[in-house]
């Protein structure tokens, strides 16, 4: 089972990848949205803001997210680490129910380029 520190490191790696993306990937991530990622097995939520291809102001709270973010993810810590490391394909994991993604339709259409 992934630790909280490994999950935080994976999110930092994801944030760095978004910040250095080019072309279509950069434009897909060029949103200004609140985001949350609930790590179900650790019962911890990372909350932040996706701003101009960067994830900023990341904080943690115990349990599922108290407020509804505009982009919401839920998965296990192991799946987060595997996803960021390129060992888990997002679409397959989402289709199998291992990863949950909730967002508005317009955001989903833009995010599909990233995922």
PDB file of N, CA and C in Angstrom:
ATOM      1  N   UNK A   1       0.839  -1.173   0.000  1.00  0.00           N
ATOM      2  CA  UNK A   1       0.000   0.000   0.000  1.00  0.00           C
ATOM      3  C   UNK A   1       0.890   1.245   0.000  1.00  0.00           C
ATOM      4  N   UNK A   2       0.581   2.171  -0.896  1.00  0.00           N
ATOM      5  CA  UNK A   2       1.344   3.414  -0.991  1.00  0.00           C
ATOM      6  C   UNK A   2       1.127   4.254   0.267  1.00  0.00           C
ATOM      7  N   UNK A   3       2.170   4.949   0.673  1.00  0.00           N
ATOM      8  CA  UNK A   3       2.084   5.818   1.840  1.00  0.00           C
ATOM      9  C   UNK A   3       1.599   7.206   1.425  1.00  0.00           C
ATOM     10  N   UNK A   4       1.250   8.002   2.399  1.00  0.00           N
ATOM     11  CA  UNK A   4       0.834   9.372   2.138  1.00  0.00           C
ATOM     12  C   UNK A   4       1.962  10.159   1.472  1.00  0.00           C
ATOM     13  N   UNK A   5       3.192   9.909   1.890  1.00  0.00           N
ATOM     14  CA  UNK A   5       4.343  10.597   1.304  1.00  0.00           C
ATOM     15  C   UNK A   5       4.528  10.205  -0.167  1.00  0.00           C
ATOM     16  N   UNK A   6       4.329   8.929  -0.494  1.00  0.00           N
ATOM     17  CA  UNK A   6       4.440   8.491  -1.885  1.00  0.00           C
ATOM     18  C   UNK A   6       3.349   9.121  -2.746  1.00  0.00           C
ATOM     19  N   UNK A   7       2.160   9.249  -2.189  1.00  0.00           N
ATOM     20  CA  UNK A   7       1.065   9.896  -2.922  1.00  0.00           C
ATOM     21  C   UNK A   7       1.373  11.365  -3.153  1.00  0.00           C
ATOM     22  N   UNK A   8       1.876  12.026  -2.133  1.00  0.00           N
ATOM     23  CA  UNK A   8       2.241  13.451  -2.270  1.00  0.00           C
ATOM     24  C   UNK A   8       3.324  13.610  -3.316  1.00  0.00           C
ATOM     25  N   UNK A   9       4.304  12.721  -3.313  1.00  0.00           N
ATOM     26  CA  UNK A   9       5.379  12.762  -4.308  1.00  0.00           C
ATOM     27  C   UNK A   9       4.832  12.538  -5.719  1.00  0.00           C
ATOM     28  N   UNK A  10       3.882  11.622  -5.859  1.00  0.00           N
ATOM     29  CA  UNK A  10       3.269  11.368  -7.170  1.00  0.00           C
ATOM     30  C   UNK A  10       2.518  12.599  -7.659  1.00  0.00           C
ATOM     31  N   UNK A  11       1.801  13.265  -6.774  1.00  0.00           N
ATOM     32  CA  UNK A  11       1.097  14.483  -7.163  1.00  0.00           C
ATOM     33  C   UNK A  11       2.071  15.599  -7.526  1.00  0.00           C
ATOM     34  N   UNK A  12       3.179  15.691  -6.817  1.00  0.00           N
ATOM     35  CA  UNK A  12       4.210  16.675  -7.165  1.00  0.00           C
ATOM     36  C   UNK A  12       4.777  16.386  -8.544  1.00  0.00           C
ATOM     37  N   UNK A  13       4.995  15.108  -8.843  1.00  0.00           N
ATOM     38  CA  UNK A  13       5.504  14.704 -10.155  1.00  0.00           C
ATOM     39  C   UNK A  13       4.487  15.044 -11.248  1.00  0.00           C
ATOM     40  N   UNK A  14       3.213  14.808 -10.978  1.00  0.00           N
ATOM     41  CA  UNK A  14       2.163  15.159 -11.924  1.00  0.00           C
ATOM     42  C   UNK A  14       2.130  16.664 -12.151  1.00  0.00           C
ATOM     43  N   UNK A  15       2.236  17.432 -11.091  1.00  0.00           N
ATOM     44  CA  UNK A  15       2.228  18.894 -11.197  1.00  0.00           C
ATOM     45  C   UNK A  15       3.402  19.378 -12.041  1.00  0.00           C
ATOM     46  N   UNK A  16       4.563  18.770 -11.839  1.00  0.00           N
ATOM     47  CA  UNK A  16       5.750  19.139 -12.619  1.00  0.00           C
ATOM     48  C   UNK A  16       5.557  18.803 -14.094  1.00  0.00           C
ATOM     49  N   UNK A  17       4.967  17.640 -14.380  1.00  0.00           N
ATOM     50  CA  UNK A  17       4.713  17.242 -15.767  1.00  0.00           C
ATOM     51  C   UNK A  17       3.758  18.203 -16.448  1.00  0.00           C
ATOM     52  N   UNK A  18       2.717  18.620 -15.736  1.00  0.00           N
ATOM     53  CA  UNK A  18       1.772  19.577 -16.307  1.00  0.00           C
ATOM     54  C   UNK A  18       2.443  20.912 -16.578  1.00  0.00           C
ATOM     55  N   UNK A  19       3.282  21.351 -15.674  1.00  0.00           N
ATOM     56  CA  UNK A  19       3.930  22.653 -15.805  1.00  0.00           C
ATOM     57  C   UNK A  19       4.908  22.691 -16.973  1.00  0.00           C
ATOM     58  N   UNK A  20       5.473  21.545 -17.343  1.00  0.00           N
ATOM     59  CA  UNK A  20       6.457  21.517 -18.436  1.00  0.00           C
ATOM     60  C   UNK A  20       5.878  20.978 -19.741  1.00  0.00           C
ATOM     61  N   UNK A  21       4.570  20.738 -19.775  1.00  0.00           N
ATOM     62  CA  UNK A  21       3.931  20.212 -20.987  1.00  0.00           C
ATOM     63  C   UNK A  21       3.942  21.260 -22.095  1.00  0.00           C
ATOM     64  N   UNK A  22       3.878  20.776 -23.323  1.00  0.00           N
ATOM     65  CA  UNK A  22       3.856  21.650 -24.488  1.00  0.00           C
ATOM     66  C   UNK A  22       2.638  21.344 -25.357  1.00  0.00           C
ATOM     67  N   UNK A  23       2.340  22.240 -26.271  1.00  0.00           N
ATOM     68  CA  UNK A  23       1.327  22.003 -27.294  1.00  0.00           C
ATOM     69  C   UNK A  23      -0.054  21.709 -26.742  1.00  0.00           C
ATOM     70  N   UNK A  24      -0.675  20.639 -27.289  1.00  0.00           N
ATOM     71  CA  UNK A  24      -2.037  20.261 -26.917  1.00  0.00           C
ATOM     72  C   UNK A  24      -2.165  19.931 -25.441  1.00  0.00           C
ATOM     73  N   UNK A  25      -1.139  19.285 -24.884  1.00  0.00           N
ATOM     74  CA  UNK A  25      -1.205  18.940 -23.459  1.00  0.00           C
ATOM     75  C   UNK A  25      -1.240  20.188 -22.594  1.00  0.00           C
ATOM     76  N   UNK A  26      -0.432  21.167 -22.959  1.00  0.00           N
ATOM     77  CA  UNK A  26      -0.414  22.404 -22.171  1.00  0.00           C
ATOM     78  C   UNK A  26      -1.747  23.130 -22.280  1.00  0.00           C
ATOM     79  N   UNK A  27      -2.310  23.191 -23.473  1.00  0.00           N
ATOM     80  CA  UNK A  27      -3.589  23.889 -23.624  1.00  0.00           C
ATOM     81  C   UNK A  27      -4.709  23.133 -22.923  1.00  0.00           C
ATOM     82  N   UNK A  28      -4.641  21.799 -22.871  1.00  0.00           N
ATOM     83  CA  UNK A  28      -5.663  21.019 -22.176  1.00  0.00           C
ATOM     84  C   UNK A  28      -5.634  21.272 -20.679  1.00  0.00           C
ATOM     85  N   UNK A  29      -4.450  21.530 -20.149  1.00  0.00           N
ATOM     86  CA  UNK A  29      -4.302  21.744 -18.709  1.00  0.00           C
ATOM     87  C   UNK A  29      -4.399  23.218 -18.327  1.00  0.00           C
ATOM     88  N   UNK A  30      -4.565  24.093 -19.316  1.00  0.00           N
ATOM     89  CA  UNK A  30      -4.613  25.530 -19.050  1.00  0.00           C
ATOM     90  C   UNK A  30      -5.999  25.933 -18.570  1.00  0.00           C
ATOM     91  N   UNK A  31      -6.375  25.397 -17.440  1.00  0.00           N
ATOM     92  CA  UNK A  31      -7.677  25.671 -16.832  1.00  0.00           C
ATOM     93  C   UNK A  31      -7.472  26.437 -15.538  1.00  0.00           C
ATOM     94  N   UNK A  32      -8.532  26.963 -15.013  1.00  0.00           N
ATOM     95  CA  UNK A  32      -8.525  27.530 -13.670  1.00  0.00           C
ATOM     96  C   UNK A  32      -9.670  26.854 -12.932  1.00  0.00           C
ATOM     97  N   UNK A  33      -9.341  25.736 -12.257  1.00  0.00           N
ATOM     98  CA  UNK A  33     -10.362  24.916 -11.611  1.00  0.00           C
ATOM     99  C   UNK A  33      -9.870  24.421 -10.254  1.00  0.00           C
ATOM    100  N   UNK A  34     -10.805  24.254  -9.352  1.00  0.00           N
ATOM    101  CA  UNK A  34     -10.494  23.586  -8.090  1.00  0.00           C
ATOM    102  C   UNK A  34     -10.428  22.083  -8.364  1.00  0.00           C
ATOM    103  N   UNK A  35      -9.504  21.399  -7.702  1.00  0.00           N
ATOM    104  CA  UNK A  35      -9.336  19.961  -7.900  1.00  0.00           C
ATOM    105  C   UNK A  35      -9.220  19.271  -6.546  1.00  0.00           C
ATOM    106  N   UNK A  36      -9.694  18.030  -6.524  1.00  0.00           N
ATOM    107  CA  UNK A  36      -9.500  17.201  -5.334  1.00  0.00           C
ATOM    108  C   UNK A  36      -9.182  15.786  -5.778  1.00  0.00           C
ATOM    109  N   UNK A  37      -8.372  15.123  -4.985  1.00  0.00           N
ATOM    110  CA  UNK A  37      -8.024  13.728  -5.242  1.00  0.00           C
ATOM    111  C   UNK A  37      -8.129  12.990  -3.912  1.00  0.00           C
ATOM    112  N   UNK A  38      -9.177  12.184  -3.786  1.00  0.00           N
ATOM    113  CA  UNK A  38      -9.415  11.409  -2.572  1.00  0.00           C
ATOM    114  C   UNK A  38      -8.691  10.078  -2.708  1.00  0.00           C
ATOM    115  N   UNK A  39      -7.748   9.826  -1.815  1.00  0.00           N
ATOM    116  CA  UNK A  39      -7.021   8.565  -1.769  1.00  0.00           C
ATOM    117  C   UNK A  39      -7.819   7.664  -0.834  1.00  0.00           C
ATOM    118  N   UNK A  40      -8.590   6.776  -1.423  1.00  0.00           N
ATOM    119  CA  UNK A  40      -9.605   6.029  -0.681  1.00  0.00           C
ATOM    120  C   UNK A  40      -9.028   5.123   0.400  1.00  0.00           C
ATOM    121  N   UNK A  41      -7.924   4.435   0.108  1.00  0.00           N
ATOM    122  CA  UNK A  41      -7.382   3.502   1.097  1.00  0.00           C
ATOM    123  C   UNK A  41      -6.688   4.216   2.254  1.00  0.00           C
ATOM    124  N   UNK A  42      -6.271   5.453   2.053  1.00  0.00           N
ATOM    125  CA  UNK A  42      -5.659   6.238   3.126  1.00  0.00           C
ATOM    126  C   UNK A  42      -6.668   7.204   3.750  1.00  0.00           C
ATOM    127  N   UNK A  43      -7.866   7.265   3.176  1.00  0.00           N
ATOM    128  CA  UNK A  43      -8.937   8.160   3.613  1.00  0.00           C
ATOM    129  C   UNK A  43      -8.419   9.583   3.800  1.00  0.00           C
ATOM    130  N   UNK A  44      -7.710  10.054   2.771  1.00  0.00           N
ATOM    131  CA  UNK A  44      -7.132  11.388   2.770  1.00  0.00           C
ATOM    132  C   UNK A  44      -7.413  12.035   1.425  1.00  0.00           C
ATOM    133  N   UNK A  45      -7.712  13.319   1.453  1.00  0.00           N
ATOM    134  CA  UNK A  45      -7.973  14.059   0.226  1.00  0.00           C
ATOM    135  C   UNK A  45      -6.925  15.142   0.040  1.00  0.00           C
ATOM    136  N   UNK A  46      -6.364  15.199  -1.162  1.00  0.00           N
ATOM    137  CA  UNK A  46      -5.494  16.297  -1.564  1.00  0.00           C
ATOM    138  C   UNK A  46      -6.377  17.304  -2.292  1.00  0.00           C
ATOM    139  N   UNK A  47      -6.264  18.559  -1.924  1.00  0.00           N
ATOM    140  CA  UNK A  47      -7.077  19.612  -2.508  1.00  0.00           C
ATOM    141  C   UNK A  47      -6.140  20.689  -3.024  1.00  0.00           C
ATOM    142  N   UNK A  48      -6.426  21.184  -4.224  1.00  0.00           N
ATOM    143  CA  UNK A  48      -5.601  22.238  -4.790  1.00  0.00           C
ATOM    144  C   UNK A  48      -6.335  22.977  -5.883  1.00  0.00           C
ATOM    145  N   UNK A  49      -5.579  23.684  -6.667  1.00  0.00           N
ATOM    146  CA  UNK A  49      -6.134  24.471  -7.753  1.00  0.00           C
ATOM    147  C   UNK A  49      -5.271  24.253  -8.991  1.00  0.00           C
ATOM    148  N   UNK A  50      -5.919  23.918 -10.105  1.00  0.00           N
ATOM    149  CA  UNK A  50      -5.248  23.802 -11.396  1.00  0.00           C
ATOM    150  C   UNK A  50      -5.327  25.169 -12.044  1.00  0.00           C
ATOM    151  N   UNK A  51      -4.171  25.825 -12.191  1.00  0.00           N
ATOM    152  CA  UNK A  51      -4.111  27.176 -12.728  1.00  0.00           C
ATOM    153  C   UNK A  51      -3.029  27.222 -13.800  1.00  0.00           C
ATOM    154  N   UNK A  52      -3.439  27.513 -15.029  1.00  0.00           N
ATOM    155  CA  UNK A  52      -2.488  27.690 -16.134  1.00  0.00           C
ATOM    156  C   UNK A  52      -1.452  26.563 -16.181  1.00  0.00           C
ATOM    157  N   UNK A  53      -1.936  25.338 -16.197  1.00  0.00           N
ATOM    158  CA  UNK A  53      -1.107  24.128 -16.316  1.00  0.00           C
ATOM    159  C   UNK A  53      -0.252  23.843 -15.087  1.00  0.00           C
ATOM    160  N   UNK A  54      -0.605  24.413 -13.951  1.00  0.00           N
ATOM    161  CA  UNK A  54       0.112  24.136 -12.708  1.00  0.00           C
ATOM    162  C   UNK A  54      -0.897  23.760 -11.632  1.00  0.00           C
ATOM    163  N   UNK A  55      -0.487  22.897 -10.726  1.00  0.00           N
ATOM    164  CA  UNK A  55      -1.314  22.579  -9.566  1.00  0.00           C
ATOM    165  C   UNK A  55      -0.731  23.354  -8.391  1.00  0.00           C
ATOM    166  N   UNK A  56      -1.550  24.229  -7.815  1.00  0.00           N
ATOM    167  CA  UNK A  56      -1.077  25.121  -6.763  1.00  0.00           C
ATOM    168  C   UNK A  56      -1.846  24.906  -5.470  1.00  0.00           C
ATOM    169  N   UNK A  57      -1.260  25.398  -4.388  1.00  0.00           N
ATOM    170  CA  UNK A  57      -1.920  25.455  -3.081  1.00  0.00           C
ATOM    171  C   UNK A  57      -2.476  24.106  -2.635  1.00  0.00           C
ATOM    172  N   UNK A  58      -1.678  23.054  -2.763  1.00  0.00           N
ATOM    173  CA  UNK A  58      -2.139  21.718  -2.398  1.00  0.00           C
ATOM    174  C   UNK A  58      -2.108  21.552  -0.880  1.00  0.00           C
ATOM    175  N   UNK A  59      -3.247  21.141  -0.346  1.00  0.00           N
ATOM    176  CA  UNK A  59      -3.367  20.849   1.072  1.00  0.00           C
ATOM    177  C   UNK A  59      -3.981  19.457   1.217  1.00  0.00           C
ATOM    178  N   UNK A  60      -3.953  18.927   2.428  1.00  0.00           N
ATOM    179  CA  UNK A  60      -4.575  17.628   2.687  1.00  0.00           C
ATOM    180  C   UNK A  60      -5.600  17.768   3.791  1.00  0.00           C
ATOM    181  N   UNK A  61      -6.589  16.896   3.728  1.00  0.00           N
ATOM    182  CA  UNK A  61      -7.562  16.802   4.816  1.00  0.00           C
ATOM    183  C   UNK A  61      -7.951  15.347   4.977  1.00  0.00           C
ATOM    184  N   UNK A  62      -8.354  14.983   6.162  1.00  0.00           N
ATOM    185  CA  UNK A  62      -8.769  13.610   6.420  1.00  0.00           C
ATOM    186  C   UNK A  62     -10.150  13.370   5.824  1.00  0.00           C
ATOM    187  N   UNK A  63     -10.341  12.149   5.347  1.00  0.00           N
ATOM    188  CA  UNK A  63     -11.635  11.748   4.820  1.00  0.00           C
ATOM    189  C   UNK A  63     -11.885  12.220   3.404  1.00  0.00           C
ATOM    190  N   UNK A  64     -13.089  11.944   2.927  1.00  0.00           N
ATOM    191  CA  UNK A  64     -13.449  12.402   1.583  1.00  0.00           C
ATOM    192  C   UNK A  64     -13.540  13.925   1.573  1.00  0.00           C
ATOM    193  N   UNK A  65     -13.505  14.527   0.377  1.00  0.00           N
ATOM    194  CA  UNK A  65     -13.516  15.995   0.312  1.00  0.00           C
ATOM    195  C   UNK A  65     -14.772  16.579   0.954  1.00  0.00           C
ATOM    196  N   UNK A  66     -14.566  17.593   1.777  1.00  0.00           N
ATOM    197  CA  UNK A  66     -15.688  18.250   2.451  1.00  0.00           C
ATOM    198  C   UNK A  66     -16.453  19.145   1.481  1.00  0.00           C
ATOM    199  N   UNK A  67     -15.740  19.754   0.546  1.00  0.00           N
ATOM    200  CA  UNK A  67     -16.360  20.611  -0.460  1.00  0.00           C
ATOM    201  C   UNK A  67     -16.204  19.983  -1.830  1.00  0.00           C
ATOM    202  N   UNK A  68     -17.134  20.265  -2.696  1.00  0.00           N
ATOM    203  CA  UNK A  68     -17.134  19.697  -4.040  1.00  0.00           C
ATOM    204  C   UNK A  68     -16.242  20.524  -4.957  1.00  0.00           C
ATOM    205  N   UNK A  69     -15.105  19.947  -5.370  1.00  0.00           N
ATOM    206  CA  UNK A  69     -14.206  20.612  -6.305  1.00  0.00           C
ATOM    207  C   UNK A  69     -14.778  20.503  -7.717  1.00  0.00           C
ATOM    208  N   UNK A  70     -14.308  21.356  -8.606  1.00  0.00           N
ATOM    209  CA  UNK A  70     -14.786  21.338  -9.987  1.00  0.00           C
ATOM    210  C   UNK A  70     -14.293  20.091 -10.731  1.00  0.00           C
ATOM    211  N   UNK A  71     -13.116  19.608 -10.362  1.00  0.00           N
ATOM    212  CA  UNK A  71     -12.573  18.362 -10.918  1.00  0.00           C
ATOM    213  C   UNK A  71     -12.257  17.460  -9.738  1.00  0.00           C
ATOM    214  N   UNK A  72     -12.889  16.271  -9.724  1.00  0.00           N
ATOM    215  CA  UNK A  72     -12.770  15.377  -8.582  1.00  0.00           C
ATOM    216  C   UNK A  72     -12.276  14.001  -9.023  1.00  0.00           C
ATOM    217  N   UNK A  73     -11.243  13.532  -8.359  1.00  0.00           N
ATOM    218  CA  UNK A  73     -10.697  12.192  -8.597  1.00  0.00           C
ATOM    219  C   UNK A  73     -10.801  11.389  -7.311  1.00  0.00           C
ATOM    220  N   UNK A  74     -10.961  10.085  -7.450  1.00  0.00           N
ATOM    221  CA  UNK A  74     -10.920   9.175  -6.306  1.00  0.00           C
ATOM    222  C   UNK A  74     -10.252   7.883  -6.757  1.00  0.00           C
ATOM    223  N   UNK A  75      -9.293   7.411  -5.977  1.00  0.00           N
ATOM    224  CA  UNK A  75      -8.553   6.185  -6.302  1.00  0.00           C
ATOM    225  C   UNK A  75      -7.733   5.763  -5.102  1.00  0.00           C
ATOM    226  N   UNK A  76      -7.147   4.579  -5.173  1.00  0.00           N
ATOM    227  CA  UNK A  76      -6.242   4.138  -4.113  1.00  0.00           C
ATOM    228  C   UNK A  76      -4.884   4.801  -4.303  1.00  0.00           C
ATOM    229  N   UNK A  77      -4.091   4.796  -3.261  1.00  0.00           N
ATOM    230  CA  UNK A  77      -2.749   5.346  -3.342  1.00  0.00           C
ATOM    231  C   UNK A  77      -1.882   4.599  -4.343  1.00  0.00           C
ATOM    232  N   UNK A  78      -1.996   3.265  -4.358  1.00  0.00           N
ATOM    233  CA  UNK A  78      -1.223   2.467  -5.314  1.00  0.00           C
ATOM    234  C   UNK A  78      -1.584   2.836  -6.750  1.00  0.00           C
ATOM    235  N   UNK A  79      -2.875   3.064  -7.012  1.00  0.00           N
ATOM    236  CA  UNK A  79      -3.291   3.423  -8.369  1.00  0.00           C
ATOM    237  C   UNK A  79      -2.784   4.810  -8.750  1.00  0.00           C
ATOM    238  N   UNK A  80      -2.774   5.755  -7.814  1.00  0.00           N
ATOM    239  CA  UNK A  80      -2.232   7.086  -8.100  1.00  0.00           C
ATOM    240  C   UNK A  80      -0.764   6.999  -8.480  1.00  0.00           C
ATOM    241  N   UNK A  81       0.014   6.283  -7.684  1.00  0.00           N
ATOM    242  CA  UNK A  81       1.452   6.151  -7.954  1.00  0.00           C
ATOM    243  C   UNK A  81       1.673   5.459  -9.293  1.00  0.00           C
ATOM    244  N   UNK A  82       0.949   4.373  -9.557  1.00  0.00           N
ATOM    245  CA  UNK A  82       1.098   3.648 -10.824  1.00  0.00           C
ATOM    246  C   UNK A  82       0.671   4.501 -12.012  1.00  0.00           C
ATOM    247  N   UNK A  83      -0.373   5.295 -11.859  1.00  0.00           N
ATOM    248  CA  UNK A  83      -0.847   6.163 -12.932  1.00  0.00           C
ATOM    249  C   UNK A  83       0.198   7.206 -13.290  1.00  0.00           C
ATOM    250  N   UNK A  84       0.739   7.863 -12.292  1.00  0.00           N
ATOM    251  CA  UNK A  84       1.738   8.914 -12.532  1.00  0.00           C
ATOM    252  C   UNK A  84       3.034   8.328 -13.072  1.00  0.00           C
ATOM    253  N   UNK A  85       3.385   7.116 -12.641  1.00  0.00           N
ATOM    254  CA  UNK A  85       4.608   6.466 -13.126  1.00  0.00           C
ATOM    255  C   UNK A  85       4.440   5.843 -14.509  1.00  0.00           C
ATOM    256  N   UNK A  86       3.231   5.901 -15.065  1.00  0.00           N
ATOM    257  CA  UNK A  86       2.983   5.355 -16.401  1.00  0.00           C
ATOM    258  C   UNK A  86       2.748   3.857 -16.422  1.00  0.00           C
ATOM    259  N   UNK A  87       2.547   3.253 -15.250  1.00  0.00           N
ATOM    260  CA  UNK A  87       2.329   1.814 -15.169  1.00  0.00           C
ATOM    261  C   UNK A  87       0.849   1.442 -15.240  1.00  0.00           C
ATOM    262  N   UNK A  88      -0.029   2.421 -15.127  1.00  0.00           N
ATOM    263  CA  UNK A  88      -1.472   2.191 -15.152  1.00  0.00           C
ATOM    264  C   UNK A  88      -2.077   3.110 -16.200  1.00  0.00           C
ATOM    265  N   UNK A  89      -2.819   2.529 -17.125  1.00  0.00           N
ATOM    266  CA  UNK A  89      -3.468   3.295 -18.187  1.00  0.00           C
ATOM    267  C   UNK A  89      -4.771   3.876 -17.638  1.00  0.00           C
ATOM    268  N   UNK A  90      -4.926   5.196 -17.727  1.00  0.00           N
ATOM    269  CA  UNK A  90      -6.072   5.850 -17.119  1.00  0.00           C
ATOM    270  C   UNK A  90      -7.394   5.307 -17.638  1.00  0.00           C
ATOM    271  N   UNK A  91      -7.561   5.222 -18.948  1.00  0.00           N
ATOM    272  CA  UNK A  91      -8.851   4.814 -19.522  1.00  0.00           C
ATOM    273  C   UNK A  91      -9.245   3.407 -19.071  1.00  0.00           C
ATOM    274  N   UNK A  92      -8.287   2.495 -19.035  1.00  0.00           N
ATOM    275  CA  UNK A  92      -8.596   1.134 -18.589  1.00  0.00           C
ATOM    276  C   UNK A  92      -8.973   1.106 -17.106  1.00  0.00           C
ATOM    277  N   UNK A  93      -8.232   1.852 -16.303  1.00  0.00           N
ATOM    278  CA  UNK A  93      -8.517   1.899 -14.867  1.00  0.00           C
ATOM    279  C   UNK A  93      -9.861   2.578 -14.603  1.00  0.00           C
ATOM    280  N   UNK A  94     -10.168   3.620 -15.355  1.00  0.00           N
ATOM    281  CA  UNK A  94     -11.450   4.307 -15.213  1.00  0.00           C
ATOM    282  C   UNK A  94     -12.588   3.383 -15.645  1.00  0.00           C
ATOM    283  N   UNK A  95     -12.409   2.695 -16.760  1.00  0.00           N
ATOM    284  CA  UNK A  95     -13.424   1.765 -17.243  1.00  0.00           C
ATOM    285  C   UNK A  95     -13.669   0.609 -16.289  1.00  0.00           C
ATOM    286  N   UNK A  96     -12.641   0.200 -15.566  1.00  0.00           N
ATOM    287  CA  UNK A  96     -12.768  -0.901 -14.602  1.00  0.00           C
ATOM    288  C   UNK A  96     -13.270  -0.419 -13.239  1.00  0.00           C
ATOM    289  N   UNK A  97     -13.434   0.893 -13.095  1.00  0.00           N
ATOM    290  CA  UNK A  97     -13.915   1.432 -11.826  1.00  0.00           C
ATOM    291  C   UNK A  97     -12.850   1.642 -10.783  1.00  0.00           C
ATOM    292  N   UNK A  98     -11.579   1.491 -11.151  1.00  0.00           N
ATOM    293  CA  UNK A  98     -10.501   1.690 -10.186  1.00  0.00           C
ATOM    294  C   UNK A  98     -10.256   3.173  -9.914  1.00  0.00           C
ATOM    295  N   UNK A  99     -10.547   4.003 -10.906  1.00  0.00           N
ATOM    296  CA  UNK A  99     -10.389   5.449 -10.784  1.00  0.00           C
ATOM    297  C   UNK A  99     -11.731   6.090 -11.097  1.00  0.00           C
ATOM    298  N   UNK A 100     -12.107   7.033 -10.270  1.00  0.00           N
ATOM    299  CA  UNK A 100     -13.334   7.786 -10.522  1.00  0.00           C
ATOM    300  C   UNK A 100     -12.953   9.225 -10.839  1.00  0.00           C
ATOM    301  N   UNK A 101     -13.554   9.769 -11.884  1.00  0.00           N
ATOM    302  CA  UNK A 101     -13.329  11.149 -12.298  1.00  0.00           C
ATOM    303  C   UNK A 101     -14.677  11.808 -12.489  1.00  0.00           C
ATOM    304  N   UNK A 102     -14.864  12.927 -11.836  1.00  0.00           N
ATOM    305  CA  UNK A 102     -16.084  13.708 -11.987  1.00  0.00           C
ATOM    306  C   UNK A 102     -15.701  15.142 -12.306  1.00  0.00           C
ATOM    307  N   UNK A 103     -16.334  15.691 -13.326  1.00  0.00           N
ATOM    308  CA  UNK A 103     -16.104  17.079 -13.725  1.00  0.00           C
ATOM    309  C   UNK A 103     -17.216  17.464 -14.683  1.00  0.00           C
ATOM    310  N   UNK A 104     -17.315  18.744 -14.972  1.00  0.00           N
ATOM    311  CA  UNK A 104     -18.266  19.209 -15.962  1.00  0.00           C
ATOM    312  C   UNK A 104     -17.898  18.689 -17.340  1.00  0.00           C
ATOM    313  N   UNK A 105     -18.865  18.635 -18.225  1.00  0.00           N
ATOM    314  CA  UNK A 105     -18.648  18.092 -19.565  1.00  0.00           C
ATOM    315  C   UNK A 105     -17.529  18.812 -20.308  1.00  0.00           C
ATOM    316  N   UNK A 106     -17.501  20.120 -20.265  1.00  0.00           N
ATOM    317  CA  UNK A 106     -16.445  20.872 -20.974  1.00  0.00           C
ATOM    318  C   UNK A 106     -15.064  20.527 -20.419  1.00  0.00           C
ATOM    319  N   UNK A 107     -14.972  20.408 -19.101  1.00  0.00           N
ATOM    320  CA  UNK A 107     -13.684  20.047 -18.492  1.00  0.00           C
ATOM    321  C   UNK A 107     -13.282  18.633 -18.881  1.00  0.00           C
ATOM    322  N   UNK A 108     -14.222  17.722 -18.884  1.00  0.00           N
ATOM    323  CA  UNK A 108     -13.931  16.327 -19.289  1.00  0.00           C
ATOM    324  C   UNK A 108     -13.400  16.273 -20.711  1.00  0.00           C
ATOM    325  N   UNK A 109     -13.982  17.042 -21.610  1.00  0.00           N
ATOM    326  CA  UNK A 109     -13.532  17.071 -22.995  1.00  0.00           C
ATOM    327  C   UNK A 109     -12.105  17.589 -23.109  1.00  0.00           C
ATOM    328  N   UNK A 110     -11.760  18.582 -22.318  1.00  0.00           N
ATOM    329  CA  UNK A 110     -10.390  19.115 -22.345  1.00  0.00           C
ATOM    330  C   UNK A 110      -9.413  18.150 -21.660  1.00  0.00           C
ATOM    331  N   UNK A 111      -9.843  17.567 -20.559  1.00  0.00           N
ATOM    332  CA  UNK A 111      -8.964  16.698 -19.783  1.00  0.00           C
ATOM    333  C   UNK A 111      -8.647  15.390 -20.499  1.00  0.00           C
ATOM    334  N   UNK A 112      -9.505  14.956 -21.420  1.00  0.00           N
ATOM    335  CA  UNK A 112      -9.256  13.673 -22.097  1.00  0.00           C
ATOM    336  C   UNK A 112      -7.917  13.679 -22.838  1.00  0.00           C
ATOM    337  N   UNK A 113      -7.435  14.846 -23.255  1.00  0.00           N
ATOM    338  CA  UNK A 113      -6.126  14.932 -23.899  1.00  0.00           C
ATOM    339  C   UNK A 113      -5.001  14.610 -22.927  1.00  0.00           C
ATOM    340  N   UNK A 114      -5.237  14.943 -21.654  1.00  0.00           N
ATOM    341  CA  UNK A 114      -4.221  14.672 -20.632  1.00  0.00           C
ATOM    342  C   UNK A 114      -4.228  13.223 -20.200  1.00  0.00           C
ATOM    343  N   UNK A 115      -5.405  12.623 -20.214  1.00  0.00           N
ATOM    344  CA  UNK A 115      -5.575  11.319 -19.611  1.00  0.00           C
ATOM    345  C   UNK A 115      -5.527  10.233 -20.659  1.00  0.00           C
TER     346      UNK A 115
END
